[in-house]
CSV table of C-alpha atoms in Angstrom, one decimal:
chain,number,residue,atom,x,y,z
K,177,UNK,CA,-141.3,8.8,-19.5
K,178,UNK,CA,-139.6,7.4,-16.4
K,179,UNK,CA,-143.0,5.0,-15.9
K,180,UNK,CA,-141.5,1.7,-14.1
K,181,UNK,CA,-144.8,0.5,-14.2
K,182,UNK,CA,-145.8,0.6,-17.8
K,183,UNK,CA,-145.2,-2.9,-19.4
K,184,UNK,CA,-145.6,-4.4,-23.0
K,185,UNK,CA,-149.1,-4.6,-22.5
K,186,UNK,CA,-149.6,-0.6,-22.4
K,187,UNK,CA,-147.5,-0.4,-25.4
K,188,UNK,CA,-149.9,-3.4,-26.9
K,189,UNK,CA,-152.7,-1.4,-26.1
K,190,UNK,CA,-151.4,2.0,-27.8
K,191,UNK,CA,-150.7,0.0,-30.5
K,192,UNK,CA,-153.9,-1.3,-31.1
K,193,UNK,CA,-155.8,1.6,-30.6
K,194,UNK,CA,-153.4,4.4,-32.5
K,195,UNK,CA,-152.8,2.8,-35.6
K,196,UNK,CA,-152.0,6.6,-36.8
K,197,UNK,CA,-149.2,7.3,-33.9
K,198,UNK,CA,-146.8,9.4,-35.7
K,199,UNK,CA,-144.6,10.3,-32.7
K,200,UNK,CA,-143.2,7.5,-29.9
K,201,UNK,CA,-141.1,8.9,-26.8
K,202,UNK,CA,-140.1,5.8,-24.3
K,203,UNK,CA,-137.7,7.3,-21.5
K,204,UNK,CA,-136.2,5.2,-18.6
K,205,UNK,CA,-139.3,2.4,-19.0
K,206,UNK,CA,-137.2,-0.7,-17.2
K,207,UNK,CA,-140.1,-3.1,-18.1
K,208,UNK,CA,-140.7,-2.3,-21.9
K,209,UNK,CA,-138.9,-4.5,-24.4
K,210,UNK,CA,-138.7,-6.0,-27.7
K,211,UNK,CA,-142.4,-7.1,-28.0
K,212,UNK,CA,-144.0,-3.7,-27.4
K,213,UNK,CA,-142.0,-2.2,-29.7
K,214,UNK,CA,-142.9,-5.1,-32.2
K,215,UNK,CA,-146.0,-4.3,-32.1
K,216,UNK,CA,-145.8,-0.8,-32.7
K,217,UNK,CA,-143.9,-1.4,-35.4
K,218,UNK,CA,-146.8,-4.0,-36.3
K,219,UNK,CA,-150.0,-1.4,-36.0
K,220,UNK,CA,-148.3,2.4,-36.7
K,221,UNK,CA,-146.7,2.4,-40.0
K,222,UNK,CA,-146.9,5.9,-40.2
K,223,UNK,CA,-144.2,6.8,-38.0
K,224,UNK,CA,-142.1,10.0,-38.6
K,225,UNK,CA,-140.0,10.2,-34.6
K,226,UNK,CA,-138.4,7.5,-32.5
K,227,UNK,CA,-136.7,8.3,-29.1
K,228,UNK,CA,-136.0,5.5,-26.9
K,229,UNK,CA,-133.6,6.4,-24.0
K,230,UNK,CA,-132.7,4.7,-21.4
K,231,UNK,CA,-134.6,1.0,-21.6
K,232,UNK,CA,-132.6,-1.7,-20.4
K,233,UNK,CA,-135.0,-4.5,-21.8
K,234,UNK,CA,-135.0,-3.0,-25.4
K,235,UNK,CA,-132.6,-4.1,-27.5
K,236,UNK,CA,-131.9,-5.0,-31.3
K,237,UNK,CA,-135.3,-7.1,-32.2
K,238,UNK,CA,-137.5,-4.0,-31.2
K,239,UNK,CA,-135.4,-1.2,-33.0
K,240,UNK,CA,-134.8,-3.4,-35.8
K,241,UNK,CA,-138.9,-3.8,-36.1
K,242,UNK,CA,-139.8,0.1,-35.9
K,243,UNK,CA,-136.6,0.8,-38.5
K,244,UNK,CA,-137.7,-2.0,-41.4
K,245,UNK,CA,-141.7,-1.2,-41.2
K,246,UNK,CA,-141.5,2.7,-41.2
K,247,UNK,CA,-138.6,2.9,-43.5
K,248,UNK,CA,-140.3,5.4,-45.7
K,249,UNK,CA,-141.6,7.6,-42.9
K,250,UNK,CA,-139.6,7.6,-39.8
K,251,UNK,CA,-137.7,10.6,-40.3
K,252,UNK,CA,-136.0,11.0,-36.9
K,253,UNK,CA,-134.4,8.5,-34.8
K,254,UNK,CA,-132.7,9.2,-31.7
K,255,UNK,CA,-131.1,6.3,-29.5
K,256,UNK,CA,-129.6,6.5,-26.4
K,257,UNK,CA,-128.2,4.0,-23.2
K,258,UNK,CA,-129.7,1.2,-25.3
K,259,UNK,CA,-128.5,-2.5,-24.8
K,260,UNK,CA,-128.2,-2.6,-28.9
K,261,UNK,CA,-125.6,-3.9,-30.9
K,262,UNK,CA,-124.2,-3.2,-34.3
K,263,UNK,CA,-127.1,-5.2,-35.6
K,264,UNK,CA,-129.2,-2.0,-34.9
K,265,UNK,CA,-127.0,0.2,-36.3
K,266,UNK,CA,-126.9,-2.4,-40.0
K,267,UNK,CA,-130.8,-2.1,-39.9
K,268,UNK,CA,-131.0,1.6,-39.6
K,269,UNK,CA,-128.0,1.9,-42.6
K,270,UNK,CA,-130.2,-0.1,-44.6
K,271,UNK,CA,-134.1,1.0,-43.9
K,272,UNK,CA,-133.6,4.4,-42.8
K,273,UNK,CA,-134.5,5.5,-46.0
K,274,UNK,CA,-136.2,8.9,-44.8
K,275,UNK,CA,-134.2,9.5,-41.7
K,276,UNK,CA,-132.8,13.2,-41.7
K,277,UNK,CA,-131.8,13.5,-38.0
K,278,UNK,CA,-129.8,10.5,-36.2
K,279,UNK,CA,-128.7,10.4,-32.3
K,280,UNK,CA,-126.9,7.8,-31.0
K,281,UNK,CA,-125.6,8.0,-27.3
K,282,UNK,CA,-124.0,6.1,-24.9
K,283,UNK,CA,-124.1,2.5,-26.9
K,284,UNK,CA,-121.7,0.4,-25.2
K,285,UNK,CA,-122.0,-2.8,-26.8
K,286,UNK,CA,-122.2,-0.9,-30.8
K,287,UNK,CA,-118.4,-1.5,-32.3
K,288,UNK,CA,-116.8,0.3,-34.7
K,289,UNK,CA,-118.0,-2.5,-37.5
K,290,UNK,CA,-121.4,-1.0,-36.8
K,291,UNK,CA,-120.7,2.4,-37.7
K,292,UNK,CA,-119.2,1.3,-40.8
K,293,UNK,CA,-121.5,-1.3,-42.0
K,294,UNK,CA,-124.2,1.5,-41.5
K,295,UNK,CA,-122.0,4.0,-43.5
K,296,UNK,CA,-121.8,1.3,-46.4
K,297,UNK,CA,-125.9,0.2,-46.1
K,298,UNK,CA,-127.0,3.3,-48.8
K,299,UNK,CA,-129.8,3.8,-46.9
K,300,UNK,CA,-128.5,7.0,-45.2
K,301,UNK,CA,-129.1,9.1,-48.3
K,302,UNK,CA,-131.4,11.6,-46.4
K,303,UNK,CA,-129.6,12.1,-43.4
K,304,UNK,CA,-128.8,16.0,-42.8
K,305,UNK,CA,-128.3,15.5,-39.1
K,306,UNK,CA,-125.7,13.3,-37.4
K,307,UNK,CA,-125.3,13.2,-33.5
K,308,UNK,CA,-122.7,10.9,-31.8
K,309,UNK,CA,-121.7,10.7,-27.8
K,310,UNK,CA,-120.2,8.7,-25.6
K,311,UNK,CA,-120.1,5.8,-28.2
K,312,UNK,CA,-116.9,3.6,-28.2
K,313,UNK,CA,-117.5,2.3,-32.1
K,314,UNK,CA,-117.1,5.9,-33.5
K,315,UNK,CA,-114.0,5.5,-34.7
K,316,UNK,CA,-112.0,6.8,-37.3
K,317,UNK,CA,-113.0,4.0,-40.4
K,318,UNK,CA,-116.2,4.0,-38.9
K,319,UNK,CA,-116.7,7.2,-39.0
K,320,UNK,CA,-115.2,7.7,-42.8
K,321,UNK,CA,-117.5,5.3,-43.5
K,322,UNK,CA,-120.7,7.5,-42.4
K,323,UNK,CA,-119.8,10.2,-44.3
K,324,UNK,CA,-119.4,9.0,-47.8
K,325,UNK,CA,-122.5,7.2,-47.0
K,326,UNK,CA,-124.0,10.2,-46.3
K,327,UNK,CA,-124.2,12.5,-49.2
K,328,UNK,CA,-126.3,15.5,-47.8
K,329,UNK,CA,-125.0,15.0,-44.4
K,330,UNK,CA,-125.2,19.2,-43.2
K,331,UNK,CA,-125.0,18.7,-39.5
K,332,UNK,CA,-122.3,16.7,-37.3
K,333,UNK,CA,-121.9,16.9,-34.0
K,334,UNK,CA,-119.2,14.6,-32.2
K,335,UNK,CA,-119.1,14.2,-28.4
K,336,UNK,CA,-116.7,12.8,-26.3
K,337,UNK,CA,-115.5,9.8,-28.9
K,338,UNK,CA,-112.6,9.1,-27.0
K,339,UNK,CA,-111.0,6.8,-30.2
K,340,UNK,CA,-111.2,9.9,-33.1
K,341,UNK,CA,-108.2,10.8,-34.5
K,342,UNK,CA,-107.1,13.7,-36.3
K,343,UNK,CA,-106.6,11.3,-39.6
K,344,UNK,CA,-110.2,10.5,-39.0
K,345,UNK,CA,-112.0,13.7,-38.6
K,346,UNK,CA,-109.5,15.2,-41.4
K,347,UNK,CA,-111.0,11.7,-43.7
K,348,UNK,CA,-114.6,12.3,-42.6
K,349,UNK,CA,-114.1,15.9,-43.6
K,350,UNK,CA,-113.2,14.9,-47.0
K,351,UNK,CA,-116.0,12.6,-47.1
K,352,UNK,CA,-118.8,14.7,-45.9
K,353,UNK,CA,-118.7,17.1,-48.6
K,354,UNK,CA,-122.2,19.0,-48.2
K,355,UNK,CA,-121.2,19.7,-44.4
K,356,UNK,CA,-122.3,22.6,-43.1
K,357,UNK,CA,-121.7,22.8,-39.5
K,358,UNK,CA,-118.9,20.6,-37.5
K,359,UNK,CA,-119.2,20.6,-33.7
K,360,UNK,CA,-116.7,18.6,-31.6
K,361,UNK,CA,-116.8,18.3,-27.9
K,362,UNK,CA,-114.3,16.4,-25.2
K,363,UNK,CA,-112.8,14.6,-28.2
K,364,UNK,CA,-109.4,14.5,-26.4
K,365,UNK,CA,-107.1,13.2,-29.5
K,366,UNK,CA,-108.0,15.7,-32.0
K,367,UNK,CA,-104.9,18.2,-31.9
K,368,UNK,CA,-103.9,21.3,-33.6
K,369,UNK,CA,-103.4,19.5,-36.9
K,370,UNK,CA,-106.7,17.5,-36.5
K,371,UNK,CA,-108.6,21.1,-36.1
K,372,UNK,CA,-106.8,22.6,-39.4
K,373,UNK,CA,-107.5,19.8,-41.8
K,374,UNK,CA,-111.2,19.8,-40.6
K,375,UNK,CA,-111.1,23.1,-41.2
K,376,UNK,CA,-109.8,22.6,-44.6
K,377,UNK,CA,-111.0,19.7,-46.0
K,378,UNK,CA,-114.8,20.4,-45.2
K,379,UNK,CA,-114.9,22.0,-48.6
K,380,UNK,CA,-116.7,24.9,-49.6
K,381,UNK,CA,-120.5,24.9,-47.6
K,382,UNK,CA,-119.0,24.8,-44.0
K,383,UNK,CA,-120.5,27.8,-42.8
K,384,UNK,CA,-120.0,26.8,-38.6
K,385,UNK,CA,-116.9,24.9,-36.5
K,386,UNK,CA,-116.9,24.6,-32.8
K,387,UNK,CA,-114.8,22.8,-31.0
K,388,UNK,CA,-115.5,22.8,-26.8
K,389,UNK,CA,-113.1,20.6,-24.2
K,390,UNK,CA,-111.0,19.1,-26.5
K,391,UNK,CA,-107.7,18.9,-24.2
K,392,UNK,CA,-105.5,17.9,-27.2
K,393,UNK,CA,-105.8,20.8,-29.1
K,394,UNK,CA,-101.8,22.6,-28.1
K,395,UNK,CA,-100.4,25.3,-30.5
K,396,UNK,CA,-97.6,24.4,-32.9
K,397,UNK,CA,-95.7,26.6,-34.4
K,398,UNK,CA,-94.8,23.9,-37.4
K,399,UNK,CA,-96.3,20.6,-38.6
K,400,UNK,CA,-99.8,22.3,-39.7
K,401,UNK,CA,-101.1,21.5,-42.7
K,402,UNK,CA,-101.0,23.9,-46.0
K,403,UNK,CA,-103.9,26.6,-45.8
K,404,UNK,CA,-105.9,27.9,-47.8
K,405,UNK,CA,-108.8,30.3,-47.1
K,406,UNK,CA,-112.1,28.7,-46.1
K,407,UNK,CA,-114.4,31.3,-47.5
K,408,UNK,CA,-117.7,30.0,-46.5
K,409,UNK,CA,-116.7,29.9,-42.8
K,410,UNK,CA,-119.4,32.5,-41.1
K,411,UNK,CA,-118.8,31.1,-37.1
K,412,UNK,CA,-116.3,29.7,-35.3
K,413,UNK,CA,-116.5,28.8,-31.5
K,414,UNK,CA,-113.9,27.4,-29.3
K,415,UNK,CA,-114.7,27.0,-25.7
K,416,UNK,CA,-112.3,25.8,-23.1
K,417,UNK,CA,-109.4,24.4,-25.4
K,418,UNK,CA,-107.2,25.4,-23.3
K,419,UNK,CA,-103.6,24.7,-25.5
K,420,UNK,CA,-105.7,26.7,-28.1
K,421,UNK,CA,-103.3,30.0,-28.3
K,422,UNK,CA,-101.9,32.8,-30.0
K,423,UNK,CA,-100.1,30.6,-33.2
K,424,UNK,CA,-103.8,29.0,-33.4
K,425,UNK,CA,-105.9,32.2,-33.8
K,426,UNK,CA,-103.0,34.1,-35.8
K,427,UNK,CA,-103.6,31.0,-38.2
K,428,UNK,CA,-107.3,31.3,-38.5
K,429,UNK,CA,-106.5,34.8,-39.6
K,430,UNK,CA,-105.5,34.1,-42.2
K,431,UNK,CA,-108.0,31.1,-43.3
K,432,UNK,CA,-111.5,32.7,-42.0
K,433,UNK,CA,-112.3,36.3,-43.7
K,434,UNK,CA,-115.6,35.9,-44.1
K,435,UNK,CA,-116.3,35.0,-40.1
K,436,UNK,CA,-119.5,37.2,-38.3
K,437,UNK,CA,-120.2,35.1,-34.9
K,438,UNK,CA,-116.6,34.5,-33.1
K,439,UNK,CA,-116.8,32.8,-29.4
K,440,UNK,CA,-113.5,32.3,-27.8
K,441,UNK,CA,-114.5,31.9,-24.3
K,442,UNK,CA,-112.2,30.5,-21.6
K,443,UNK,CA,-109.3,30.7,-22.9
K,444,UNK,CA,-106.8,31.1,-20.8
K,445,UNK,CA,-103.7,31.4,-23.5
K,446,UNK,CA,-104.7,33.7,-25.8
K,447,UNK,CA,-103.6,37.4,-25.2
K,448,UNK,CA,-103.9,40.9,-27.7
K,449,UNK,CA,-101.9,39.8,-30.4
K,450,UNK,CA,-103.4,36.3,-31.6
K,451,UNK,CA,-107.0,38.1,-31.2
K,452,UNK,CA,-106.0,41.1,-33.0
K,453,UNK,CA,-104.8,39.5,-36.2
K,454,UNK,CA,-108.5,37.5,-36.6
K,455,UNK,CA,-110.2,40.9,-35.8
K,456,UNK,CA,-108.4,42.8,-38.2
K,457,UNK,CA,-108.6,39.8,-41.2
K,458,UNK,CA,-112.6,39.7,-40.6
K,459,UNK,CA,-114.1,41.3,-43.7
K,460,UNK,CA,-117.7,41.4,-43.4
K,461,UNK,CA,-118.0,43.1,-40.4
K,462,UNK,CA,-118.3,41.1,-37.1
K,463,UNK,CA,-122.1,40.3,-35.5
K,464,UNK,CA,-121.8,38.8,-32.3
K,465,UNK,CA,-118.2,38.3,-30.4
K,466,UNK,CA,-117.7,35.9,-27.0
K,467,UNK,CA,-114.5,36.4,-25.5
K,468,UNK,CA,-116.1,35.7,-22.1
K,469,UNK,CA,-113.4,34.0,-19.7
K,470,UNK,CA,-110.1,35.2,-21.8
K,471,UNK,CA,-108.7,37.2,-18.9
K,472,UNK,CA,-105.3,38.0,-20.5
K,473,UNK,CA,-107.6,40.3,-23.1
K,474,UNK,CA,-107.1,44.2,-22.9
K,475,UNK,CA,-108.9,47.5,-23.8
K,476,UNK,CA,-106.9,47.2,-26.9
K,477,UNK,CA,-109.3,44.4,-28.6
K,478,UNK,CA,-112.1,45.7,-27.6
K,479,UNK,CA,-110.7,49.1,-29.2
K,480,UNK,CA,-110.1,46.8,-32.6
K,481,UNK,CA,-113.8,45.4,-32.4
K,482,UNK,CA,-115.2,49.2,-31.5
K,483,UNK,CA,-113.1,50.5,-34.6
K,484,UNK,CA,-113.7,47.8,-37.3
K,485,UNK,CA,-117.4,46.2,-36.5
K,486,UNK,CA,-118.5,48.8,-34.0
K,487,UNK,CA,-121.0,49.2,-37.7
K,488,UNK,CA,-122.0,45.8,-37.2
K,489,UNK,CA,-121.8,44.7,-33.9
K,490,UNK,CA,-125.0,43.6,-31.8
K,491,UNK,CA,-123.3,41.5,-29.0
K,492,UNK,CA,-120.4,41.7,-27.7
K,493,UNK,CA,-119.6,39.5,-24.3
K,494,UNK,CA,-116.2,40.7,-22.3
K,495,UNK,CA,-117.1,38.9,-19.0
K,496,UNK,CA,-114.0,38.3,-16.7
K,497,UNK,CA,-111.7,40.0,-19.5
K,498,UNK,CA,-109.1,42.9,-18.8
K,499,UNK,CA,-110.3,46.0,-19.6
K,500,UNK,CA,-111.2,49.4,-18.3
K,501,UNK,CA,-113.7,52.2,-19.0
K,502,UNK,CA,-111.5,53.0,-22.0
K,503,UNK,CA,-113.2,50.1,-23.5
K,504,UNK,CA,-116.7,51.4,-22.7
K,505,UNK,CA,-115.9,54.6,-24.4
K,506,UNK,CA,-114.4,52.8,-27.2
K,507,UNK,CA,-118.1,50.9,-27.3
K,508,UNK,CA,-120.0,53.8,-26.8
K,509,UNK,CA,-118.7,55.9,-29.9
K,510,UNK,CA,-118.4,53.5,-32.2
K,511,UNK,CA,-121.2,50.9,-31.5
K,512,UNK,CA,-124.6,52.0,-32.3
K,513,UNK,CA,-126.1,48.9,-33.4
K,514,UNK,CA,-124.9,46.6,-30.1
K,515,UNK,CA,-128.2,45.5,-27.9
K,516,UNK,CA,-126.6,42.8,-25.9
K,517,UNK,CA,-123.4,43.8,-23.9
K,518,UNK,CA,-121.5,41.9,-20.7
K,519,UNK,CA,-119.1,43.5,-19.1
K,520,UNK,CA,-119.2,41.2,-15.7
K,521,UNK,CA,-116.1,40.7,-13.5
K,522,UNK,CA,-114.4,44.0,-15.6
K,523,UNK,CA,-112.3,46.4,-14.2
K,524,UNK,CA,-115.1,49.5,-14.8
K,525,UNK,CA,-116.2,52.1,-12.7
K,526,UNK,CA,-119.0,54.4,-12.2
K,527,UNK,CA,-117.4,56.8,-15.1
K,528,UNK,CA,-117.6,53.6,-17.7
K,529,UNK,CA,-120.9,53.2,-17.0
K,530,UNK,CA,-121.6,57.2,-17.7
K,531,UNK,CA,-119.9,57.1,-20.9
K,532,UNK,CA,-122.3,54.2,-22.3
K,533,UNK,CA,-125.2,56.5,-21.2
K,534,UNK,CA,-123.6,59.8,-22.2
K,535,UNK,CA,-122.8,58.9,-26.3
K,536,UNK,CA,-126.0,59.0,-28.3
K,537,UNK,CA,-127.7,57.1,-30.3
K,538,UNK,CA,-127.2,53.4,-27.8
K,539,UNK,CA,-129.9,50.8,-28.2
K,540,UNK,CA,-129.0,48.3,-25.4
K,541,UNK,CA,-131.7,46.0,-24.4
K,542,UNK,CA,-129.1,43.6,-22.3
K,543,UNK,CA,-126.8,44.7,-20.1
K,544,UNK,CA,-124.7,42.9,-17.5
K,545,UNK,CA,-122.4,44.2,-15.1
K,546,UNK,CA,-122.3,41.2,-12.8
K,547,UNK,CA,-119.3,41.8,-10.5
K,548,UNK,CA,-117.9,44.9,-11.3
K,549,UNK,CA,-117.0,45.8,-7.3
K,550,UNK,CA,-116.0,49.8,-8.3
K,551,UNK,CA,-119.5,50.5,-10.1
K,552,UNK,CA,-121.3,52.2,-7.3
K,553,UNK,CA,-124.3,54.0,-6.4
K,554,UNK,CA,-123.1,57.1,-8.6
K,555,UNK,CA,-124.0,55.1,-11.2
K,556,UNK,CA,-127.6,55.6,-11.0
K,557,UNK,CA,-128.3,58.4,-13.4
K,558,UNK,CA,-126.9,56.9,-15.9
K,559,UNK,CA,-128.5,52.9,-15.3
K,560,UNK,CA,-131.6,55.2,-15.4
K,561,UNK,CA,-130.7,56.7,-18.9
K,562,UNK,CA,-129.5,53.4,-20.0
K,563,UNK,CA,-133.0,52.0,-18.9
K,564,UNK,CA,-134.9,53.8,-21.7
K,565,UNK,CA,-134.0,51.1,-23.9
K,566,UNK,CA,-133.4,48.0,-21.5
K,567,UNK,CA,-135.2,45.0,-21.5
K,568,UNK,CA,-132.7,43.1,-19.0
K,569,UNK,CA,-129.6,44.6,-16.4
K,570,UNK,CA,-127.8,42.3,-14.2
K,571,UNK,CA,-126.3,43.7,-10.9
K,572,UNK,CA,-125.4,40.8,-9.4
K,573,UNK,CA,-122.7,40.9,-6.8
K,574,UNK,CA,-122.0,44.6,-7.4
K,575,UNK,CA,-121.4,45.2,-3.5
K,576,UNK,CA,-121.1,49.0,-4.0
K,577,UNK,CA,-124.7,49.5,-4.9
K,578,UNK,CA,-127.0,49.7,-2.1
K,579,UNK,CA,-130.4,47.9,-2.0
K,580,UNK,CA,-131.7,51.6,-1.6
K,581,UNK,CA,-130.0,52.6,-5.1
K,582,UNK,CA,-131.9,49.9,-6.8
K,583,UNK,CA,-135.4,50.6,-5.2
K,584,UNK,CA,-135.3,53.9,-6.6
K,585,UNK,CA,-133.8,52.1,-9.7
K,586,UNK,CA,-137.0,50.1,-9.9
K,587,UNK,CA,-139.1,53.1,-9.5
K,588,UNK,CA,-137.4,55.0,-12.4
K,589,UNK,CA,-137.5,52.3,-15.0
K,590,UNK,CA,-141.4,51.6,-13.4
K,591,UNK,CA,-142.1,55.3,-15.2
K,592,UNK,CA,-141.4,54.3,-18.8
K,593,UNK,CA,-143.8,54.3,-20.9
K,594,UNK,CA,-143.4,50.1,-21.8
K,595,UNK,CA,-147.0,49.0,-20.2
K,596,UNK,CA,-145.4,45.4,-21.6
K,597,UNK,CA,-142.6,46.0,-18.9
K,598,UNK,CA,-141.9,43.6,-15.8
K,599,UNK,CA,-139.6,43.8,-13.3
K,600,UNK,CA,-137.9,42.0,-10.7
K,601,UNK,CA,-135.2,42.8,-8.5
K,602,UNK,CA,-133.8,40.5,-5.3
K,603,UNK,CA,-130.9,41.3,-2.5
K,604,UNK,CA,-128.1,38.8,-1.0
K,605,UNK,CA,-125.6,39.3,1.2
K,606,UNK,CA,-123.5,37.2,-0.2
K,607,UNK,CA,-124.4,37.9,-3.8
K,608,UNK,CA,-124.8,41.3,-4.1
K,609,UNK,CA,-127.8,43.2,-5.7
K,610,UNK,CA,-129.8,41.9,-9.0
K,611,UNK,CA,-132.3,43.8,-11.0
K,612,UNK,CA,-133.5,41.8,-13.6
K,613,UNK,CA,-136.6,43.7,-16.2
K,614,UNK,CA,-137.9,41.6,-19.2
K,615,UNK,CA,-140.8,42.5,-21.7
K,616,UNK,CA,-143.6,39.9,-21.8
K,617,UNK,CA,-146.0,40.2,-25.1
């Protein structure tokens, strides 16, 4: 990787001497081309990985060579800032007979006719993993394309395919009927309706949805399409959407019982009552919540979660949200399962942080209180309690406890009997104070 100086002729050489090379990583190598990775594909037949990133000099001669002579080994095949064409993407449709995980990035001169004549080459029948970014030809046919001609296709992950549509995700999702898990990132002209019908048409194995940056996503209060209950759905994430709102979430409500792992995290619309209907519709019980960077979030959804899944619950992340040390008491009496909890940037005090050591039994092993100015030194005792069970506690930038409080912090939590124990603690003006202890095996 990133070797300037390694030519064809080292590649020759590997080639010649490992005829059983399984595995070939070439990362920013400016003076490898075609004819080393000819004779790769010459010597190693037995290949099962291909990454190539980042080699100007490569282009469609050398990928087509290590696709068509390990057609029926080469099982993952990951592509990026390539000078390849669509010619590439015909050859791996057609040999990549074994392929199960695919990666294409940053392609610039693959069109959309490559991503469908690679849909329509039959070859893809393996594939379980399908990565796209920063490519130009994903668009909506050519997409469509890849996922009828991708049978058990589990896995899709879309990033920053500035020419999707919502008609092509929603046809792709009809297409990719074994899909699994559908993850969509800075795909700016997927909207509301784009996010429903994905939702809807990915049948009845989609167990995971995220969605991250997409700027088009807006609620809408009509024009959706009709829903029905996607049962299999077990996590849904949505990070910085930031027209994703109340109407959105009071919708998934009513699609999504089944959900255990929900992230909403910096969303900036959403308030009490679109979060409470999904809380409330959540049958199972909920594992892990993220509502990290919702700041219009009270103690009353945290009272919901305590209530509902507090039997359930192990994480649960509140960081820069709205609430008091009602919330911690809500988590404390009702929580007994939860070992990861952030309450960073939250409006507690010394008595929150008494109440999570006061109710019995707690098993926290991570606990952040990043940036909660009014927890003070008072809180000692009780970070001392908590500390029976702690394998992590973050103190950054609380400015009311003194270096001297976590010395003697350090010293307590030293006396447990966890001989695996390590700690760490550091001090900044400017940031506050950290304590950080981890277990090592």
């Amino acid at each position: 990787c990133h070797c300037p100086s390694i030519t064809d002729k080292s590649l020759l050489a590997v080639a010649k001497g490992c005829p059983n090379l399984t595995d070939l990583t070439i990362e920013g190598c400016a003076n490898i081309g075609n004819e080393g990775l000819q004779a790769i594909a010459r010597s190693c037949p037995n290949l099962k990985s291909v990454s190539i990133k980042d080699c100007p000099l490569v282009g469609d001669q050398g990928v087509a060579s290590l696709l068509s002579s390990a057609s029926y080994s080469l099982t993952k095949v990951k592509l990026q800032a390539l000078n390849i064409t669509d010619v590439s993407l015909a050859v791996i449709g057609h040999y990549g007979k074994a392929v199960t995980d695919l990666s294409l990035t940053s392609l610039p001169n693959v069109s959309e006719k490559g991503f469908w004549v690679m849909g329509n080459g039959h070859g893809l029948q393996k594939l379980k993993s399908f990565t796209v970014t920063s490519c130009r030809g994903a668009t909506d046919s050519g997409l469509e394309a890849v996922g009828k001609g991708c049978p058990n296709l589990k896995q899709l992950c879309l990033s920053k395919c500035p020419f999707l549509s919502d008609k092509g995700l929603s046809s792709l999702a009809k297409a990719a009927s074994s899909l699994e898990c559908l993850q969509l990132e800075e795909c700016h002209r997927i909207s509301q309706f784009g996010f429903f019908c994905s939702l809807i048409n990915c049948g009845a194995k989609l167990k995971v949805i995220s969605f991250a940056n997409c700027l088009g996503i807006k609620d809408l209060n009509s024009g959706l399409p009709p829903l029905s209950p996607c049962e299999s759905l077990r996590s849904l994430s949505i990070h910085n959407c930031p027209g994703f709102g109340d109407a959105s979430l009071f919708a998934l409500g009513k699609l999504c019982p089944q959900l255990q792992h929900v992230e909403l995290c910096g969303l900036h619309g959403i308030t009490d009552a679109g979060v409470l209907p999904l809380l409330e519709s959540c049958e199972t019980g909920l594992l892990k919540v993220n509502l990290s960077g919702c700041v219009n979030l009270s103690d009353k959804v945290v009272q919901t979660i305590s209530n509902l899944h507090g039997w359930t619950l192990e994480l649960l992340n509140l960081d820069g949200c709205k609430i008091s040390d009602a919330s911690l008491v809500a988590i404390a009496e009702n929580c007994q399962l939860l070992t990861d909890l952030d309450i960073s940037k939250c409006t507690i005090t010394d008595s929150g942080i008494a109440a999570l050591a006061h109710f019995n039994p707690i098993n926290l092993q991570i606990l952040s209180v990043s940036g909660c100015s009014m927890v003070s030194d008072k809180s000692l005792p009780s970070l001392g309690k908590l500390g029976e069970t702690l394998l992590g506690l973050n103190l950054q930038q609380c400015k009311a406890i003194s270096s001297r409080a976590v010395e003697l912090l350090t010293e307590q939590l030293w006396r447990f009997p966890s001989s695996g124990m390590i700690c760490y603690y550091f001090l900044s003006l400017k940031m506050g104070v950290g304590f950080f202890m981890a277990e090592f095996p």
